[in-house]
Each structure stands twice: as structure tokens, then as C-alpha cells.
DNA sequence: TTGAATTAGCACCTCGCCGATGCTATATTC
DNA sequence: GAATATAGCATCGGCGAGGTGCTAATTCAA
């Protein structure tokens, strides 16, 4: 639970790939084959990321995609939002305009506290950049990965 | 996206209520009526929290529930895990025993970095306690809530 | 000029899970 | 014994994630 969707997983893989190759135009097919990701799904995600402006596309033979924002400015939160839509820890963290209040909003005794947690979560997600993920520095982070997860 | 389920929302409301009333046995009905939460669903959640040992139940007339762990030791991450199951930012953060690896695990170029993010997310969720949420201190936290969310 | 390669934009479908409901059994109080 | 509450299932509807397919538009290269 609290799991990213596969679209986001594929998006992460693609965007990190594009970050590593720099300004070289890379086709969805190349990325899919190199990482063993299903091509049609990867294309869906890249189309979406093109619409949000995070990548630019080049059509036609020898076409493909190029990262359109700096990997250091492109955050995990930004990617999730582009692919999955707005992050909301609870339903009532959306704006009034989005009509994302639940019936309890007026009397809810925990809303204010939860909103604080939500804001901190968003900050957390916006502190992780694509550059961090693409060029992972084993020395960095300053904490050990639990043994069960260490592959 | 990245949204807690309603079960968790109801669980949060219930657990915070129990934290506030201390050791007084409180029925699901009382909690539901006070917070305008659907009773049957709240009961489902409380049953689950009883099974996980986070609350104790008293059967029969004048029965109800009591918090079974200290609000300062009971974390948001613990509640989510109790109600929704294990938190996994991506599928491959589960243990090998749980067989939660995807086909890319061996060659995945971003797994290590994402696992780091996952671990930090878990730490974040385990730093937020039920006490923090139940006895929200408006002065605390040290940052402002964005205007659009401030009700 | 034609064909292959590649992205753009839909429409659609399926399956799992969240959310919700209902019923029966068990325990306790009055 | 009646009323109150929890325990434990079993089930069911609806929505969204995940996945598939088709057509159009664009570009390169032989």
C-alpha cells in the first residue's frame, strides 16, 4: 500500500534513462528493450510526459524523446503528479475548487494535523530529484539499506 | 494518488479518539456518532486493529474499545500497515520471501536508489505518532500550512 | 516517391481491490 | 431473557489500474 503505480515505475525508468544519455534523442523502443519494459505501456507514459512538458518528442523515423527539464529540477513528486495526477495523502487535501472535501471537513478533529503530514510528504517527494535516482551515489544518503532489501 | 484508503482514515479518527479519552472503554457507535463516520465500516476497521493488537476490545453491553499501545509509540506507519497491509513504495521493496520482485529486479538500474527513497518514506511515516495527530499542537511543526489548505 | 519507423490520440476492455452491506455467533450487562 | 456490542465471515457493486488495438500524423532513407 502507498505504492506507486506501474505507470510511475515505467516513467521513472524512462526519465532516468533519458537523464543519463543527456541530449541524445532516444526512442521508446530503445528504452523498452534495454530495460525489459513493455513497449506499449512505456509509450503511453512517454506520451503523457510529453503533454506535461517534461520531455520533448521528435516524430518520425529516428525520432524519440529528450528530457526537457534539468534532472536536478525534476523531482519525484513532479513525476508522480505528471503521471498519476495530484498527490493527496487524504481526500480532503485537495483544493476547495477541486471539491475534494469529505462530509467531515467541518468537524474533523484530525484534519489540520493530517494536512501537516501531507505537506511534509509533498516536501519529501519534492526533495528527491531524478538526478538523485539516475546517478545514484552509493556513498550518499547516509544510512544503511536493510539487509532484506539489499538484493 | 498516493492516497490513504478510507479504512485508514476511519482508523486514524478512531485511534485518535481513543487516545484522547485515555483508558475509558468507548464503543464503536459512540465514535461513529461523534465523528459522523459510517458505523459498519468503522467496526470493520476496529475489528482489524483488535486482531493486530493495537486496540483491546470489551464485548457485551457497555463494551467497546481501548487503545492498547502508547499514542507516542503508535505511529502512522504502524496504523497504515495494520489496516492496509505493508507499505511498499514500489513492488520490489517487499522481502524475497513475499516474492515481491518484478522481472526487472536483476537488471533494474534504479532499484537501489528507489529502495533508499522507500526506506526514507517508511522512516517518515514512523516519525509521525498518533499522539502528534490526536493532540495537534498548532504551534508545532514549524512551517505554515498553505492557504488553500487552511480551510 | 514510396515504405519503414516513430510518435499522437483515442477508444476500449478486463481484472482486482476498495468500499460497503448483511448475517450469524459470541459475550456481557441489566 | 432482552438488549447491547464485538467477532468473523461472505458477498457484492463500482471504479480505476493495467493493458490492448487501431488510426492518423510526421520524418527519414532507400
CSV table of N, CA and C in Angstrom, one decimal, chain A residues 5-85:
chain,number,residue,atom,x,y,z
A,5,UNK,N,2.2,3.6,-8.9
A,5,UNK,CA,1.6,2.7,-10.0
A,5,UNK,C,2.7,2.3,-10.9
A,6,UNK,N,2.4,1.3,-11.7
A,6,UNK,CA,3.4,0.9,-12.7
A,6,UNK,C,3.7,2.0,-13.7
A,7,UNK,N,2.7,2.8,-14.0
A,7,UNK,CA,3.0,3.9,-14.9
A,7,UNK,C,4.1,4.7,-14.4
A,8,UNK,N,4.1,5.0,-13.1
A,8,UNK,CA,5.1,5.8,-12.5
A,8,UNK,C,6.4,5.0,-12.5
A,9,UNK,N,6.4,3.7,-12.3
A,9,UNK,CA,7.6,2.9,-12.3
A,9,UNK,C,8.3,3.1,-13.7
A,10,UNK,N,7.4,2.9,-14.7
A,10,UNK,CA,7.9,2.9,-16.1
A,10,UNK,C,8.4,4.3,-16.4
A,11,UNK,N,7.7,5.3,-15.9
A,11,UNK,CA,8.1,6.7,-16.1
A,11,UNK,C,9.4,7.0,-15.5
A,12,UNK,N,9.7,6.5,-14.3
A,12,UNK,CA,10.9,6.7,-13.6
A,12,UNK,C,12.1,6.1,-14.4
A,13,UNK,N,11.9,4.8,-14.8
A,13,UNK,CA,12.9,4.2,-15.6
A,13,UNK,C,13.3,5.0,-16.9
A,14,UNK,N,12.2,5.4,-17.6
A,14,UNK,CA,12.4,6.1,-18.8
A,14,UNK,C,13.1,7.5,-18.5
A,15,UNK,N,12.6,8.2,-17.6
A,15,UNK,CA,13.2,9.5,-17.3
A,15,UNK,C,14.6,9.4,-16.8
A,16,UNK,N,14.9,8.4,-16.0
A,16,UNK,CA,16.3,8.2,-15.6
A,16,UNK,C,17.2,7.9,-16.7
A,17,UNK,N,16.7,7.1,-17.6
A,17,UNK,CA,17.5,6.7,-18.8
A,17,UNK,C,17.8,8.0,-19.7
A,18,UNK,N,16.7,8.8,-19.9
A,18,UNK,CA,16.9,10.0,-20.7
A,18,UNK,C,17.9,10.9,-20.0
A,19,UNK,N,17.9,11.0,-18.6
A,19,UNK,CA,18.8,11.8,-17.9
A,19,UNK,C,20.2,11.4,-18.1
A,20,UNK,N,20.4,10.1,-18.2
A,20,UNK,CA,21.8,9.5,-18.3
A,20,UNK,C,22.4,9.8,-19.7
A,21,UNK,N,21.5,9.6,-20.7
A,21,UNK,CA,22.0,9.8,-22.1
A,21,UNK,C,22.2,11.2,-22.5
A,22,UNK,N,21.7,12.2,-21.7
A,22,UNK,CA,21.8,13.6,-22.0
A,22,UNK,C,20.9,14.0,-23.1
A,23,UNK,N,21.4,14.8,-24.1
A,23,UNK,CA,20.5,15.4,-25.1
A,23,UNK,C,20.3,14.5,-26.3
A,24,UNK,N,20.8,13.3,-26.2
A,24,UNK,CA,20.6,12.4,-27.3
A,24,UNK,C,19.2,11.9,-27.5
A,25,UNK,N,18.6,12.0,-28.6
A,25,UNK,CA,17.2,11.6,-28.9
A,25,UNK,C,17.2,10.1,-28.8
A,26,UNK,N,16.3,9.6,-27.9
A,26,UNK,CA,16.2,8.1,-27.7
A,26,UNK,C,14.7,7.7,-27.9
A,27,UNK,N,14.6,6.6,-28.7
A,27,UNK,CA,13.2,6.1,-29.0
A,27,UNK,C,12.7,5.3,-27.8
A,28,UNK,N,11.4,5.3,-27.7
A,28,UNK,CA,10.7,4.5,-26.7
A,28,UNK,C,11.1,3.0,-26.8
A,29,UNK,N,11.3,2.6,-28.1
A,29,UNK,CA,11.7,1.2,-28.3
A,29,UNK,C,13.0,0.9,-27.7
A,30,UNK,N,14.0,1.7,-27.9
A,30,UNK,CA,15.3,1.5,-27.3
A,30,UNK,C,15.3,1.4,-25.8
A,31,UNK,N,14.5,2.3,-25.2
A,31,UNK,CA,14.4,2.3,-23.7
A,31,UNK,C,13.7,1.0,-23.2
A,32,UNK,N,12.7,0.7,-23.9
A,32,UNK,CA,11.9,-0.5,-23.5
A,32,UNK,C,12.8,-1.8,-23.6
A,33,UNK,N,13.5,-1.9,-24.7
A,33,UNK,CA,14.3,-3.1,-24.9
A,33,UNK,C,15.5,-3.2,-23.9
A,34,UNK,N,16.1,-2.0,-23.6
A,34,UNK,CA,17.2,-2.0,-22.7
A,34,UNK,C,16.8,-2.4,-21.3
A,35,UNK,N,15.6,-2.0,-20.9
A,35,UNK,CA,15.2,-2.2,-19.5
A,35,UNK,C,14.1,-3.4,-19.4
A,36,UNK,N,13.8,-4.0,-20.5
A,36,UNK,CA,12.8,-5.1,-20.4
A,36,UNK,C,11.4,-4.6,-20.0
A,37,UNK,N,11.1,-3.4,-20.4
A,37,UNK,CA,9.8,-2.9,-20.0
A,37,UNK,C,8.8,-3.0,-21.2
A,38,UNK,N,7.6,-3.3,-21.0
A,38,UNK,CA,6.6,-3.5,-22.2
A,38,UNK,C,6.5,-2.2,-22.9
A,39,UNK,N,6.8,-2.2,-24.2
A,39,UNK,CA,6.8,-1.1,-25.1
A,39,UNK,C,5.5,-0.2,-25.1
A,40,UNK,N,4.4,-0.9,-25.3
A,40,UNK,CA,3.1,-0.1,-25.5
A,40,UNK,C,2.9,0.8,-24.2
A,41,UNK,N,3.1,0.2,-23.0
A,41,UNK,CA,2.9,0.9,-21.8
A,41,UNK,C,3.8,2.0,-21.6
A,42,UNK,N,5.1,1.8,-22.0
A,42,UNK,CA,6.1,2.8,-21.9
A,42,UNK,C,5.7,4.0,-22.8
A,43,UNK,N,5.2,3.7,-24.0
A,43,UNK,CA,4.8,4.7,-24.9
A,43,UNK,C,3.7,5.6,-24.3
A,44,UNK,N,2.7,4.9,-23.7
A,44,UNK,CA,1.6,5.6,-23.0
A,44,UNK,C,2.2,6.7,-22.0
A,45,UNK,N,3.1,6.2,-21.2
A,45,UNK,CA,3.7,7.1,-20.2
A,45,UNK,C,4.4,8.3,-20.9
A,46,UNK,N,5.2,7.9,-21.9
A,46,UNK,CA,6.0,9.0,-22.5
A,46,UNK,C,5.1,10.0,-23.2
A,47,UNK,N,4.0,9.5,-23.8
A,47,UNK,CA,3.1,10.5,-24.4
A,47,UNK,C,2.6,11.5,-23.4
A,48,UNK,N,2.3,10.9,-22.2
A,48,UNK,CA,1.8,11.8,-21.1
A,48,UNK,C,2.8,12.8,-20.7
A,49,UNK,N,4.0,12.3,-20.5
A,49,UNK,CA,5.1,13.2,-20.1
A,49,UNK,C,5.4,14.2,-21.1
A,50,UNK,N,5.1,13.9,-22.4
A,50,UNK,CA,5.3,14.9,-23.4
A,50,UNK,C,4.3,16.0,-23.3
A,51,UNK,N,3.0,15.6,-23.0
A,51,UNK,CA,1.9,16.5,-22.8
A,51,UNK,C,2.2,17.5,-21.7
A,52,UNK,N,2.8,16.9,-20.6
A,52,UNK,CA,3.1,17.8,-19.4
A,52,UNK,C,4.3,18.6,-19.6
A,53,UNK,N,5.0,18.4,-20.7
A,53,UNK,CA,6.2,19.2,-21.0
A,53,UNK,C,7.5,18.7,-20.3
A,54,UNK,N,7.4,17.6,-19.7
A,54,UNK,CA,8.6,17.1,-19.0
A,54,UNK,C,9.6,16.5,-20.0
A,55,UNK,N,9.1,16.0,-21.1
A,55,UNK,CA,10.0,15.5,-22.2
A,55,UNK,C,9.6,16.2,-23.5
A,56,UNK,N,10.5,16.3,-24.5
A,56,UNK,CA,10.1,16.7,-25.8
A,56,UNK,C,10.2,15.5,-26.7
A,57,UNK,N,9.3,15.5,-27.7
A,57,UNK,CA,9.3,14.4,-28.6
A,57,UNK,C,9.8,14.8,-30.0
A,58,UNK,N,10.4,13.8,-30.7
A,58,UNK,CA,10.8,14.0,-32.1
A,58,UNK,C,10.1,12.9,-32.9
A,59,UNK,N,9.2,13.3,-33.8
A,59,UNK,CA,8.5,12.3,-34.5
A,59,UNK,C,9.3,11.7,-35.7
A,60,UNK,N,8.7,10.7,-36.3
A,60,UNK,CA,9.3,10.1,-37.5
A,60,UNK,C,10.4,9.1,-37.2
A,61,UNK,N,10.9,8.5,-38.3
A,61,UNK,CA,12.0,7.6,-38.2
A,61,UNK,C,13.1,8.2,-37.5
A,62,UNK,N,13.9,7.5,-36.6
A,62,UNK,CA,15.0,8.0,-35.8
A,62,UNK,C,14.5,9.1,-34.9
A,63,UNK,N,13.2,9.1,-34.6
A,63,UNK,CA,12.7,10.0,-33.6
A,63,UNK,C,12.8,9.5,-32.2
A,64,UNK,N,12.2,10.1,-31.3
A,64,UNK,CA,12.3,9.7,-29.9
A,64,UNK,C,12.0,10.8,-28.9
A,65,UNK,N,12.6,10.7,-27.8
A,65,UNK,CA,12.4,11.6,-26.7
A,65,UNK,C,13.7,12.2,-26.1
A,66,UNK,N,13.5,13.4,-25.6
A,66,UNK,CA,14.6,14.1,-24.9
A,66,UNK,C,14.1,14.7,-23.7
A,67,UNK,N,14.8,14.6,-22.6
A,67,UNK,CA,14.4,15.2,-21.4
A,67,UNK,C,14.3,16.7,-21.6
A,68,UNK,N,13.2,17.3,-21.1
A,68,UNK,CA,13.0,18.7,-21.3
A,68,UNK,C,13.2,19.6,-20.1
A,69,UNK,N,13.5,19.0,-19.0
A,69,UNK,CA,13.8,19.7,-17.8
A,69,UNK,C,15.1,19.2,-17.1
A,70,UNK,N,15.8,20.0,-16.4
A,70,UNK,CA,17.0,19.6,-15.7
A,70,UNK,C,16.7,18.5,-14.7
A,71,UNK,N,17.5,17.4,-14.8
A,71,UNK,CA,17.3,16.3,-13.8
A,71,UNK,C,17.4,16.7,-12.4
A,72,UNK,N,18.1,17.8,-12.1
A,72,UNK,CA,18.2,18.3,-10.7
A,72,UNK,C,16.9,19.1,-10.3
A,73,UNK,N,16.2,19.6,-11.3
A,73,UNK,CA,15.0,20.3,-11.1
A,73,UNK,C,13.7,19.4,-11.1
A,74,UNK,N,13.9,18.3,-11.7
A,74,UNK,CA,12.8,17.3,-12.0
A,74,UNK,C,12.7,16.4,-10.7
A,75,UNK,N,11.6,16.6,-10.0
A,75,UNK,CA,11.5,15.8,-8.7
A,75,UNK,C,10.6,14.6,-8.9
A,76,UNK,N,10.8,13.7,-7.9
A,76,UNK,CA,9.9,12.5,-7.8
A,76,UNK,C,8.4,12.9,-7.7
A,77,UNK,N,8.2,13.9,-6.9
A,77,UNK,CA,6.8,14.4,-6.7
A,77,UNK,C,6.3,15.0,-8.0
A,78,UNK,N,7.1,15.6,-8.8
A,78,UNK,CA,6.7,16.2,-10.1
A,78,UNK,C,6.3,15.1,-11.1
A,79,UNK,N,7.1,14.0,-11.0
A,79,UNK,CA,6.9,12.9,-11.9
A,79,UNK,C,5.6,12.2,-11.6
A,80,UNK,N,5.4,11.9,-10.3
A,80,UNK,CA,4.2,11.3,-9.8
A,80,UNK,C,2.9,12.1,-10.2
A,81,UNK,N,3.0,13.4,-10.0
A,81,UNK,CA,1.9,14.2,-10.3
A,81,UNK,C,1.6,14.2,-11.8
A,82,UNK,N,2.7,14.2,-12.6
A,82,UNK,CA,2.5,14.2,-14.1
A,82,UNK,C,1.9,12.9,-14.6
A,83,UNK,N,2.2,11.8,-14.0
A,83,UNK,CA,1.8,10.5,-14.5
A,83,UNK,C,0.5,10.1,-13.8
A,84,UNK,N,0.4,10.3,-12.5
A,84,UNK,CA,-0.8,9.7,-11.8
A,84,UNK,C,-1.8,10.8,-11.4
A,85,UNK,N,-1.4,12.0,-11.5
A,85,UNK,CA,-2.3,13.1,-11.0
A,85,UNK,C,-1.8,13.6,-9.6
